[in-house]
GROMACS .gro file of C-alpha atoms in nm:
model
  412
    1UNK     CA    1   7.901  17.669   8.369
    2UNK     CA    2   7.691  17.329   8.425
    3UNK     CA    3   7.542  17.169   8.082
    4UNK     CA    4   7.415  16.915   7.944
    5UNK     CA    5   7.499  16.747   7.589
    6UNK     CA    6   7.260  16.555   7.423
    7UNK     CA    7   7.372  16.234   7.174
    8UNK     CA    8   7.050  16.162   6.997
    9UNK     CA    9   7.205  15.840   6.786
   10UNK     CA   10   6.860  15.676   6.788
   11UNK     CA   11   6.707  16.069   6.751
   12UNK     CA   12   6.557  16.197   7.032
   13UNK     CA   13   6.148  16.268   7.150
   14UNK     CA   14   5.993  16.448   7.455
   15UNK     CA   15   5.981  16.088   7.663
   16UNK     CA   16   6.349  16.035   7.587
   17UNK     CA   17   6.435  16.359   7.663
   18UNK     CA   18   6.293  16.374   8.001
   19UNK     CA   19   6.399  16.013   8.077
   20UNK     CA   20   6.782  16.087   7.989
   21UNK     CA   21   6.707  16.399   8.215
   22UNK     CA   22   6.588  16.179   8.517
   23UNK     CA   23   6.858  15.890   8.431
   24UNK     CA   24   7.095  16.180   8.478
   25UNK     CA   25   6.971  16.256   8.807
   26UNK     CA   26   6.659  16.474   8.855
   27UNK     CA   27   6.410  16.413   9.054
   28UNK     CA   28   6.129  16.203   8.927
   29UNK     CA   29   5.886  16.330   9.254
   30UNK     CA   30   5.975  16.658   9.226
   31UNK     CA   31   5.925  16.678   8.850
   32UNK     CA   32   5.566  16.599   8.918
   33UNK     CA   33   5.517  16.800   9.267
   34UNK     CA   34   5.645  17.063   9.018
   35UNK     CA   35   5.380  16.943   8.735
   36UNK     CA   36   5.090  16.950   8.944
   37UNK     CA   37   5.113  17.334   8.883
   38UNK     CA   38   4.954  17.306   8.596
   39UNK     CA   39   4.606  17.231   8.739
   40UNK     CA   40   4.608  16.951   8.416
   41UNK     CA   41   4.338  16.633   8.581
   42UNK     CA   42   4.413  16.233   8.520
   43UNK     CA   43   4.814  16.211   8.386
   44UNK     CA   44   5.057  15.989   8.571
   45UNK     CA   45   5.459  15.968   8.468
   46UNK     CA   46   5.604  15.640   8.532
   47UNK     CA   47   5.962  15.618   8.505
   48UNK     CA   48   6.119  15.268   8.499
   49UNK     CA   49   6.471  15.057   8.432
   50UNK     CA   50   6.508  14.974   8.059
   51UNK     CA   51   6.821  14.827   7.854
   52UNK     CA   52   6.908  14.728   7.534
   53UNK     CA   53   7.244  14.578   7.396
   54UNK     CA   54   7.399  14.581   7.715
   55UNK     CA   55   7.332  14.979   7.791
   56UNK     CA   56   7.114  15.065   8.113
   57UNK     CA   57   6.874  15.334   8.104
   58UNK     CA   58   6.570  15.543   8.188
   59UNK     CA   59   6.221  15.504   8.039
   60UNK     CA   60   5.987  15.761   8.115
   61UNK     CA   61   5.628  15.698   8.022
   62UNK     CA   62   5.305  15.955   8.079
   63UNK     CA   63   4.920  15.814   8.059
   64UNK     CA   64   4.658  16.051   8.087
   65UNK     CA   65   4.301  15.985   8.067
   66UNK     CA   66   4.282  16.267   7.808
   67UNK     CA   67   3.967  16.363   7.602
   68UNK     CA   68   4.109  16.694   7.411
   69UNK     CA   69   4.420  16.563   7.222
   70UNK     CA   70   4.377  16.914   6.996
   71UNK     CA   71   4.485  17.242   7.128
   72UNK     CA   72   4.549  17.576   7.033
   73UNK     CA   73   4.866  17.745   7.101
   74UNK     CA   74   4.680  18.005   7.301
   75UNK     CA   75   4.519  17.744   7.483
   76UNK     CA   76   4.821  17.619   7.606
   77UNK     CA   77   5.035  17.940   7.646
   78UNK     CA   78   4.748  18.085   7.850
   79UNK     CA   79   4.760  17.747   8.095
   80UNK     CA   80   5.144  17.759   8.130
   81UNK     CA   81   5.148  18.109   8.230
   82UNK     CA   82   4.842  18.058   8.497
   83UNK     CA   83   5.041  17.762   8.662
   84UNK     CA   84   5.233  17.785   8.991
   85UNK     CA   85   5.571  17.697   8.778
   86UNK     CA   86   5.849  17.898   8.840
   87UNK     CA   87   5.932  18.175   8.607
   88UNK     CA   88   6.260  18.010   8.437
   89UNK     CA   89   6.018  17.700   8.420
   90UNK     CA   90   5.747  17.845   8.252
   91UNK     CA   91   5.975  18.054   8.000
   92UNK     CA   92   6.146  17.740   7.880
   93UNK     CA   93   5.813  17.562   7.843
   94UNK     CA   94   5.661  17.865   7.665
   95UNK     CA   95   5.972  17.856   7.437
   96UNK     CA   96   5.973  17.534   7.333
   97UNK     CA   97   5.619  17.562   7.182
   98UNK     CA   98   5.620  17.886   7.090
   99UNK     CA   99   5.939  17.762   6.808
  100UNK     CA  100   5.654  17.431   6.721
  101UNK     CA  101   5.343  17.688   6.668
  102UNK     CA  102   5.589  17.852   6.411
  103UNK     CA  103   5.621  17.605   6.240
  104UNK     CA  104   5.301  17.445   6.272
  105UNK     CA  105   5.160  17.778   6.126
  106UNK     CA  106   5.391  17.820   5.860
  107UNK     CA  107   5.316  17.431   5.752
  108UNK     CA  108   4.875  17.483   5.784
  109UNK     CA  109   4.862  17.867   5.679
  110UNK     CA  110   4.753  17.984   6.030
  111UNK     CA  111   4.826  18.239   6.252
  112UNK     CA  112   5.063  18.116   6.548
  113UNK     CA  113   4.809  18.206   6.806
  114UNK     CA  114   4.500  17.988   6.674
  115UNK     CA  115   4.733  17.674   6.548
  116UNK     CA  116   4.581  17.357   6.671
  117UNK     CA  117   4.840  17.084   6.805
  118UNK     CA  118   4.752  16.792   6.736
  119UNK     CA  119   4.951  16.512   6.856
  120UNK     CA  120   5.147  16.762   7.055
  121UNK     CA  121   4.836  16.918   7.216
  122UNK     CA  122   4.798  16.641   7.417
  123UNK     CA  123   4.833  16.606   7.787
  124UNK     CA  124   5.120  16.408   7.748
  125UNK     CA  125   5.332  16.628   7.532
  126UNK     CA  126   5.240  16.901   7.760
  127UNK     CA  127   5.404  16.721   8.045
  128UNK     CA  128   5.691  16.561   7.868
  129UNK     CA  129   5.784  16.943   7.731
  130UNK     CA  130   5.685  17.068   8.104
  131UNK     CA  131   5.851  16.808   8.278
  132UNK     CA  132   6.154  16.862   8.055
  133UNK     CA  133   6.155  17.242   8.147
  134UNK     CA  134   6.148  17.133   8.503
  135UNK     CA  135   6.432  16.901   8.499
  136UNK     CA  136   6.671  17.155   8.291
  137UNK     CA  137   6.586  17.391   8.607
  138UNK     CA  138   6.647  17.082   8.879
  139UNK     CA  139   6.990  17.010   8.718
  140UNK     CA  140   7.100  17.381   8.710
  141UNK     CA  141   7.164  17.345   8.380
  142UNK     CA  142   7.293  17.663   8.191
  143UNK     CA  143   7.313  17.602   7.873
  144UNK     CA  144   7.255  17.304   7.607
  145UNK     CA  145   7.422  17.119   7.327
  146UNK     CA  146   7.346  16.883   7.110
  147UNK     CA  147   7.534  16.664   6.875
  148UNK     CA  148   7.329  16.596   6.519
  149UNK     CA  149   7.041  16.425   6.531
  150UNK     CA  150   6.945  16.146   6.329
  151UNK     CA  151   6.592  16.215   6.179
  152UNK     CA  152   6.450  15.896   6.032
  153UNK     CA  153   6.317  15.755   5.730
  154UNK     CA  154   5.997  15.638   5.533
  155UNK     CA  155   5.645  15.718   5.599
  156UNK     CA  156   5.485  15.794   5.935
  157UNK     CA  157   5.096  15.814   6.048
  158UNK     CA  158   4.940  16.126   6.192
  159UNK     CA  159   4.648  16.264   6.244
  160UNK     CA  160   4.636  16.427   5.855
  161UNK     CA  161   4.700  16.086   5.743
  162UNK     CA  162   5.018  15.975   5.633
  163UNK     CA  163   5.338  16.167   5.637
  164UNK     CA  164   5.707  16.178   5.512
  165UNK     CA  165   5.986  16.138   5.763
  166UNK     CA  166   6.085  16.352   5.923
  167UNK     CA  167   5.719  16.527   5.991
  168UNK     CA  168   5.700  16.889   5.818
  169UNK     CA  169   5.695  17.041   6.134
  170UNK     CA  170   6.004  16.859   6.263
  171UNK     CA  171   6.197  16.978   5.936
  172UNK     CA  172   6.066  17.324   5.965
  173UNK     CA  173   6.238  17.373   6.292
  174UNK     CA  174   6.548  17.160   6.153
  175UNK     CA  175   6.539  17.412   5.883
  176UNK     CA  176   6.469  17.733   6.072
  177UNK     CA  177   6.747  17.641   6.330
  178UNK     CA  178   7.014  17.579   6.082
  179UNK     CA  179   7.055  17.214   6.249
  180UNK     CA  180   7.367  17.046   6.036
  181UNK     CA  181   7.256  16.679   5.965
  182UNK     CA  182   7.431  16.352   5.978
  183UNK     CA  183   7.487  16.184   5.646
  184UNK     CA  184   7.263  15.917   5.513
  185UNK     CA  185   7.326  15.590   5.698
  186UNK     CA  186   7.274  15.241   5.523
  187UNK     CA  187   7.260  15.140   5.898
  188UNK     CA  188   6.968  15.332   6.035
  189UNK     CA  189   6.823  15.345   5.646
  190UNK     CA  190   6.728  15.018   5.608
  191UNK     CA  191   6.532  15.007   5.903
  192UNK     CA  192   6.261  15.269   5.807
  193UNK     CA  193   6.067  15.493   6.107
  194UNK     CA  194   6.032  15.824   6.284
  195UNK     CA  195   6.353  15.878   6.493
  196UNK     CA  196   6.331  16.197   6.568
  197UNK     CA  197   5.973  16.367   6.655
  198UNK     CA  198   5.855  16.717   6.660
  199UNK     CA  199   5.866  16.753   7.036
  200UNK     CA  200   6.203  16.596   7.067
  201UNK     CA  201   6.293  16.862   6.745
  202UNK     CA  202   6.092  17.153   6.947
  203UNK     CA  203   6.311  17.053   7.278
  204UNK     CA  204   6.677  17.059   7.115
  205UNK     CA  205   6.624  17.341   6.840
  206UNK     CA  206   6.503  17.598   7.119
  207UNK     CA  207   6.779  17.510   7.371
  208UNK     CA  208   7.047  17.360   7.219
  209UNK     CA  209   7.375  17.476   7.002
  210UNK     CA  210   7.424  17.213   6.775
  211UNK     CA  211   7.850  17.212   6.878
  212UNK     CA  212   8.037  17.010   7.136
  213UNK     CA  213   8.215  17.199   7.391
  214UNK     CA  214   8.505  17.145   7.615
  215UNK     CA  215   8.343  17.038   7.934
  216UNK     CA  216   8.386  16.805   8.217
  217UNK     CA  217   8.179  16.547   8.256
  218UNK     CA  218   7.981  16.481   8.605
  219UNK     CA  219   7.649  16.237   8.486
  220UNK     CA  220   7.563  16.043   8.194
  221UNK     CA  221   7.194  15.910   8.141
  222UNK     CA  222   6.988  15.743   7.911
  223UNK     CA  223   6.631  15.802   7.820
  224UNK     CA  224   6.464  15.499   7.610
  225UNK     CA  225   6.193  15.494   7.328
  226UNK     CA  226   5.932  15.274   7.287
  227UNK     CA  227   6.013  15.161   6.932
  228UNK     CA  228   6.283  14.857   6.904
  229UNK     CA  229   6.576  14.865   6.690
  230UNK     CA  230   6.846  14.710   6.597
  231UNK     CA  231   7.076  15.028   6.826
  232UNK     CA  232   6.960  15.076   7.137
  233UNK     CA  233   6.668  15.347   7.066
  234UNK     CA  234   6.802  15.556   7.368
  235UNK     CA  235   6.867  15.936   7.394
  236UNK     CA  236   7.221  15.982   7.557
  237UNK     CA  237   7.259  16.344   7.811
  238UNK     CA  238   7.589  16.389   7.972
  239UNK     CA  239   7.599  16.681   8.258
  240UNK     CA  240   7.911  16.862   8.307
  241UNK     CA  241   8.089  17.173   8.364
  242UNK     CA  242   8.273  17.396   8.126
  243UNK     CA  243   8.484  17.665   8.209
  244UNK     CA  244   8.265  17.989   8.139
  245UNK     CA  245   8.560  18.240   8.131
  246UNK     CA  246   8.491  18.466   7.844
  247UNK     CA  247   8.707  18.404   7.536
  248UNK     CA  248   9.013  18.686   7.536
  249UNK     CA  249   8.873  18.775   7.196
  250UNK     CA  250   8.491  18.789   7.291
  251UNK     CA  251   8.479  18.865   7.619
  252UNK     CA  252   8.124  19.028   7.808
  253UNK     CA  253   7.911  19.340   7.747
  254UNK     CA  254   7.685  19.551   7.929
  255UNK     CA  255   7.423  19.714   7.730
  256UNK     CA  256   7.201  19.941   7.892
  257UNK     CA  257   6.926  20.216   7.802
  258UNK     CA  258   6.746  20.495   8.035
  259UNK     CA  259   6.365  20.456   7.930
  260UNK     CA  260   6.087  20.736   8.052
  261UNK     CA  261   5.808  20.673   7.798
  262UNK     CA  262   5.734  20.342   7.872
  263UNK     CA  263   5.455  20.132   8.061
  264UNK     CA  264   5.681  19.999   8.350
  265UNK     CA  265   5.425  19.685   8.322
  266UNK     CA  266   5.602  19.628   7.996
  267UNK     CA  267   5.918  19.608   8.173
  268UNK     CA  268   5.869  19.213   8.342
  269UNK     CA  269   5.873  19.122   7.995
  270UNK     CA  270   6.171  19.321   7.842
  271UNK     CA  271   6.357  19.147   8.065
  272UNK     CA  272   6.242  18.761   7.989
  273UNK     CA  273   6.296  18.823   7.635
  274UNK     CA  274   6.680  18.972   7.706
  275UNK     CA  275   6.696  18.654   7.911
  276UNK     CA  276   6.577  18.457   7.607
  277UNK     CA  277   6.854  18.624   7.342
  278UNK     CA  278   7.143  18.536   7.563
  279UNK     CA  279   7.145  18.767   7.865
  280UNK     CA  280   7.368  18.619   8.148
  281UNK     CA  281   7.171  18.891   8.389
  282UNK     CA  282   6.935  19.149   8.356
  283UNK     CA  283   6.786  19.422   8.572
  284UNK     CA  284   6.585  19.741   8.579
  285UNK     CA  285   6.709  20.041   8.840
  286UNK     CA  286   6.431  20.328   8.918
  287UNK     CA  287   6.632  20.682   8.783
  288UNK     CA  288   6.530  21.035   8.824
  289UNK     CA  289   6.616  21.225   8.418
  290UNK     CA  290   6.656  21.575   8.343
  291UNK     CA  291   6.404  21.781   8.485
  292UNK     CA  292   6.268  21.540   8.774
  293UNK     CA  293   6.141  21.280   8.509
  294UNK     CA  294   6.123  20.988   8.704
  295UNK     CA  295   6.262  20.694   8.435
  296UNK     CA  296   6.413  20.348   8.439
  297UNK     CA  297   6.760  20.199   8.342
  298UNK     CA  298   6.787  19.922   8.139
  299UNK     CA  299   7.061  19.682   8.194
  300UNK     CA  300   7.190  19.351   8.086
  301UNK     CA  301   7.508  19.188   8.101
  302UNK     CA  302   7.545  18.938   7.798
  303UNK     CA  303   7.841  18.783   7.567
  304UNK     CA  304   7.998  18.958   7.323
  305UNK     CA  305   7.877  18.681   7.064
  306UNK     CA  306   7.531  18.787   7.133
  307UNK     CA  307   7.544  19.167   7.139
  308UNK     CA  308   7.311  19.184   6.854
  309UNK     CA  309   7.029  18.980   6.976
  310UNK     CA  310   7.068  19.178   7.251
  311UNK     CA  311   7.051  19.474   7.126
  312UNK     CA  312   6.762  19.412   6.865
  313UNK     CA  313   6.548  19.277   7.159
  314UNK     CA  314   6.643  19.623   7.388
  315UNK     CA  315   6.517  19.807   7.081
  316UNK     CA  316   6.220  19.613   6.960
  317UNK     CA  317   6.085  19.547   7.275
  318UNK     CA  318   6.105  19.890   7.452
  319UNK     CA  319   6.037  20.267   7.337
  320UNK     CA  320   6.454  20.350   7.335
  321UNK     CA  321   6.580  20.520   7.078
  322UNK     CA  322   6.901  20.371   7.147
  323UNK     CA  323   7.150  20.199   7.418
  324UNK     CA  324   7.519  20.188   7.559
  325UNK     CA  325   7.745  19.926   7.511
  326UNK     CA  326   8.071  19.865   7.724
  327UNK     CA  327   8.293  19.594   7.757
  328UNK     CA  328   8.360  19.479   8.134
  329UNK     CA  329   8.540  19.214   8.325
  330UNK     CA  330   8.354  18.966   8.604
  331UNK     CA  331   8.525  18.808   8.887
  332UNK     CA  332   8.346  18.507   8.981
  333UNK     CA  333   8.298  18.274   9.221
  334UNK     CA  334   8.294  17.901   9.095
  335UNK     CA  335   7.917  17.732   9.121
  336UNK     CA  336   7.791  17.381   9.167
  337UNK     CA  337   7.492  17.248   9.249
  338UNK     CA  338   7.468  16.937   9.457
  339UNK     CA  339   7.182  16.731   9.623
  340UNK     CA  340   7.086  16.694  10.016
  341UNK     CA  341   6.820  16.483  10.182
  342UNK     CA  342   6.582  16.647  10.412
  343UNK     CA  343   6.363  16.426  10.649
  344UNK     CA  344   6.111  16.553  10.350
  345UNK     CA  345   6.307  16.495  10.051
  346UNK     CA  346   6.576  16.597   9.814
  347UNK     CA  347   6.667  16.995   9.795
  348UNK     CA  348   6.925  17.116   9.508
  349UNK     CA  349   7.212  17.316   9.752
  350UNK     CA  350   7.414  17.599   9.511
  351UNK     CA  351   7.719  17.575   9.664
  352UNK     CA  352   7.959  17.861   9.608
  353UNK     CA  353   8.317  17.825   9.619
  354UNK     CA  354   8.633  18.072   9.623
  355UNK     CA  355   9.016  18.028   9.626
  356UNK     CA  356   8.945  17.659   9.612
  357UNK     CA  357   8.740  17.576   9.897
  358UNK     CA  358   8.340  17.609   9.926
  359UNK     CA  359   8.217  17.899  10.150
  360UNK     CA  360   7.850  17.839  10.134
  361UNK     CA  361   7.541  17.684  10.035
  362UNK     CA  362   7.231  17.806   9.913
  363UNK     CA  363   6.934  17.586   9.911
  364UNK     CA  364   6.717  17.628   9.632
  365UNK     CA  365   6.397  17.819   9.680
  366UNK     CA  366   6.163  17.654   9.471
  367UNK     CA  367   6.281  17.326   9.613
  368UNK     CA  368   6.189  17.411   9.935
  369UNK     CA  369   5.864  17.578   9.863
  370UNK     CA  370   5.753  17.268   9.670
  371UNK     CA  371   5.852  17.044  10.042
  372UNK     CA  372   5.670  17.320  10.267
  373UNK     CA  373   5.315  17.298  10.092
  374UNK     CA  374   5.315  16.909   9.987
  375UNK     CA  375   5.424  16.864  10.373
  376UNK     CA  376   5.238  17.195  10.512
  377UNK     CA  377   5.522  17.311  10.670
  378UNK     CA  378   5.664  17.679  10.709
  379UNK     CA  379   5.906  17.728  10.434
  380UNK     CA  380   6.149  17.871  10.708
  381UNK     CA  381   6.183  17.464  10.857
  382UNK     CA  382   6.272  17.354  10.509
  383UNK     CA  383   6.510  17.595  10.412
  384UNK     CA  384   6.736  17.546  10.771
  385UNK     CA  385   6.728  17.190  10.802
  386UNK     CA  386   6.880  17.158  10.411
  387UNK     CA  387   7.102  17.500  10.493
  388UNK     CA  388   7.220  17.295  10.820
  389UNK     CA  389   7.253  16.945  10.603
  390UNK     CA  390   7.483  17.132  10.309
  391UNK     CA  391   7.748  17.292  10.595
  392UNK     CA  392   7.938  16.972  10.537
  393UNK     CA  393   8.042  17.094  10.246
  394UNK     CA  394   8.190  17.399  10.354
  395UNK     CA  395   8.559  17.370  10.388
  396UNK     CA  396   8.568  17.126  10.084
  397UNK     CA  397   8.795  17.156   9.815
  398UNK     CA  398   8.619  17.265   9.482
  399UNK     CA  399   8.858  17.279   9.169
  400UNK     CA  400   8.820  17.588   8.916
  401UNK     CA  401   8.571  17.326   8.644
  402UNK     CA  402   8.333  17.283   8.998
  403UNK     CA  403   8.447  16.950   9.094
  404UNK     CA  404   8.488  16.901   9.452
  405UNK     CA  405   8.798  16.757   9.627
  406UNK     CA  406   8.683  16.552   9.927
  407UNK     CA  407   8.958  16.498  10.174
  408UNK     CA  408   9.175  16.155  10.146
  409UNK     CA  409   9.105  15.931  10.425
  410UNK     CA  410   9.428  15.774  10.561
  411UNK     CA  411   9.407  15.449  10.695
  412UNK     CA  412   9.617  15.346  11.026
   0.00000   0.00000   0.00000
């Protein structure tokens, strides 16, 4: 399973996130094709070299000439969901500030819907938690982890004047999460400031498990602040791969339910929230019930560890009365996702491997679709010439963790 594990030493915000994210290897170009989705006028993201103490790095920086720096949470739910995005895109996105307008309301006594953002609201956190979404999806990133973060100290300004550190909204999701914090640091103390913000808090308390797993790393990257410190003010990503094989203990489920009383326009959604509490698939089958009663089945495949998310979100969000649960066994073939260069630009490849050699690769769709309008091709011309360009792989050697094993050249 490719992830990524985030260090934030110096804390972490939505610019350092999405420059460790680009430092780490995703596309800067395609972030933005990507971006233009969302139909938002006059932003640019710059992304240039920064260091401090020795340690090379990523600094990604959005202007926007941007006259509305307050907006609701319906405002910007309603703009995510009308963007060209793709669908894992736009539910990480939505995510991310759903978990802030909780808190935001909770904080201001408002309903989630109507909160006003205020500093987040702008058109820069939109495409810093956007742009982030879009990178986690470039990367084929599966799942995220985070080490503590450091939050800060003192005073900060906002727009409601001035505020503790961390911001209430930033400790509400700390809170809500159950985020473990580092112990107080005479180090970072004595140099009061904001380390870690609420969109960098939003970003890593919707995605990430706050644990460090066994994984093998593939990329390391570094996404800089604009504040100076004594540390380098950098947020640290590594990418790796961890071996996914269900624990002997835990293992996988499949819960499923037969629904017949139920709007099957509901349905699209059922399935993004079982996606959201853990599901590692999910799928609805047409089914003919007792007495002709044309119906639906229900199905997700998810860990053991999260049967009961699962299972309150197949309940809550559907008319069952009830669902099955089984414990199965998967067979898979090991994943990676690598990186060819078209005459038109970079395409992610999935390549699939199986008794430790690669059989195939899969360019990615959205990839290609983004190449074929910017360059008004057919999508068809796009999709070959990276298919034809990710055949050198096949034959490769590819280890069980995903790491291929190129062929020694011999020299002679």
């Amino acid at each position: 399973m490719r992830i990524a594990y985030f260090e934030p030493f110096s804390g972490a915000s939505g610019d350092m996130t999405l420059g460790a994210l680009i430092d780490a290897g995703a596309s800067r170009d395609l972030i933005v094709e990507a971006l233009q989705g969302l139909n938002l006028p006059g932003w640019r993201l710059d992304v240039a070299h920064a260091s401090q103490n020795g340690i090379a790095g990523s600094r990604a920086t959005v202007t926007a000439d941007d006259h509305e720096h307050s907006r609701t949470w319906r405002v910007i739910r309603a703009m995510i969901e009308a963007s060209s995005l793709s669908e894992p895109v736009k539910r990480t996105a939505i995510a991310i500030f759903q978990n802030l307008a909780v808190a935001e309301a909770a904080i201001h006594d408002a309903t989630v819907d109507d909160v006003h953002f205020h500093e987040v609201g702008g058109i820069d956190a939109i495409i810093d938690i956007c742009g982030a979404a879009v990178a986690f999806d470039q990367l084929g990133i599966e799942a995220v982890y985070s080490a503590p973060p450091r939050v800060g100290s003192g005073f900060a300004k906002s727009m409601h004047g001035v505020i503790p550190v961390p911001a209430p909204a930033t400790a509400r999701m700390l809170a809500n999460a159950g985020v473990p914090l580092p112990p107080a640091s005479p180090e970072y103390d004595a140099v009061p400031g904001e380390l870690l913000t609420p969109t960098g808090a939003a970003i890593l308390t919707t995605l990430a498990r706050f644990e460090r797993p066994a994984f093998t790393p593939s990329a390391i990257g570094y996404g800089y602040g604009v504040k100076e410190f004594p540390w380098p003010n950098a947020l640290r990503v590594w990418i790796g791969e961890t071996d996914d094989e269900p624990a002997a203990d835990a293992g996988e489920i499949l819960i499923e339910t037969n629904i017949d009383d139920m709007n099957p326009q509901h349905l699209g959604l059922l399935t993004e929230r079982l996606f959201d509490a853990g599901a590692l698939d999910a799928w609805v089958t047409p089914i003919v019930m007792k007495k002709g009663r044309p119906a639906f089945l229900v199905s997700a495949i998810g860990r053991a560890a999260d049967q009961d998310a699962l299972v309150a979100t197949m309940i809550e969000q559907s008319s069952t009365l009830g669902v099955r649960i089984q414990p199965i066994q998967r067979q898979k073939a090991t994943r990676r996702i690598e990186t060819v260069t078209t005459r038109w630009g970079d395409v992610r490849v999935k390549l699939r491997g199986w008794n430790g050699r690669v059989i195939d690769g899969t360019p990615e769709h959205d990839d290609c679709l983004a190449i074929a309008r910017r360059e008004e091709l057919p999508l068809r011309a796009v999709w070959n010439e990276a298919h034809r360009i990710a055949e050198a792989f096949i034959g490769l050697g590819i280890d069980d963790s995903g790491q291929l094993i190129r062929p020694q050249r011999t020299s002679g």
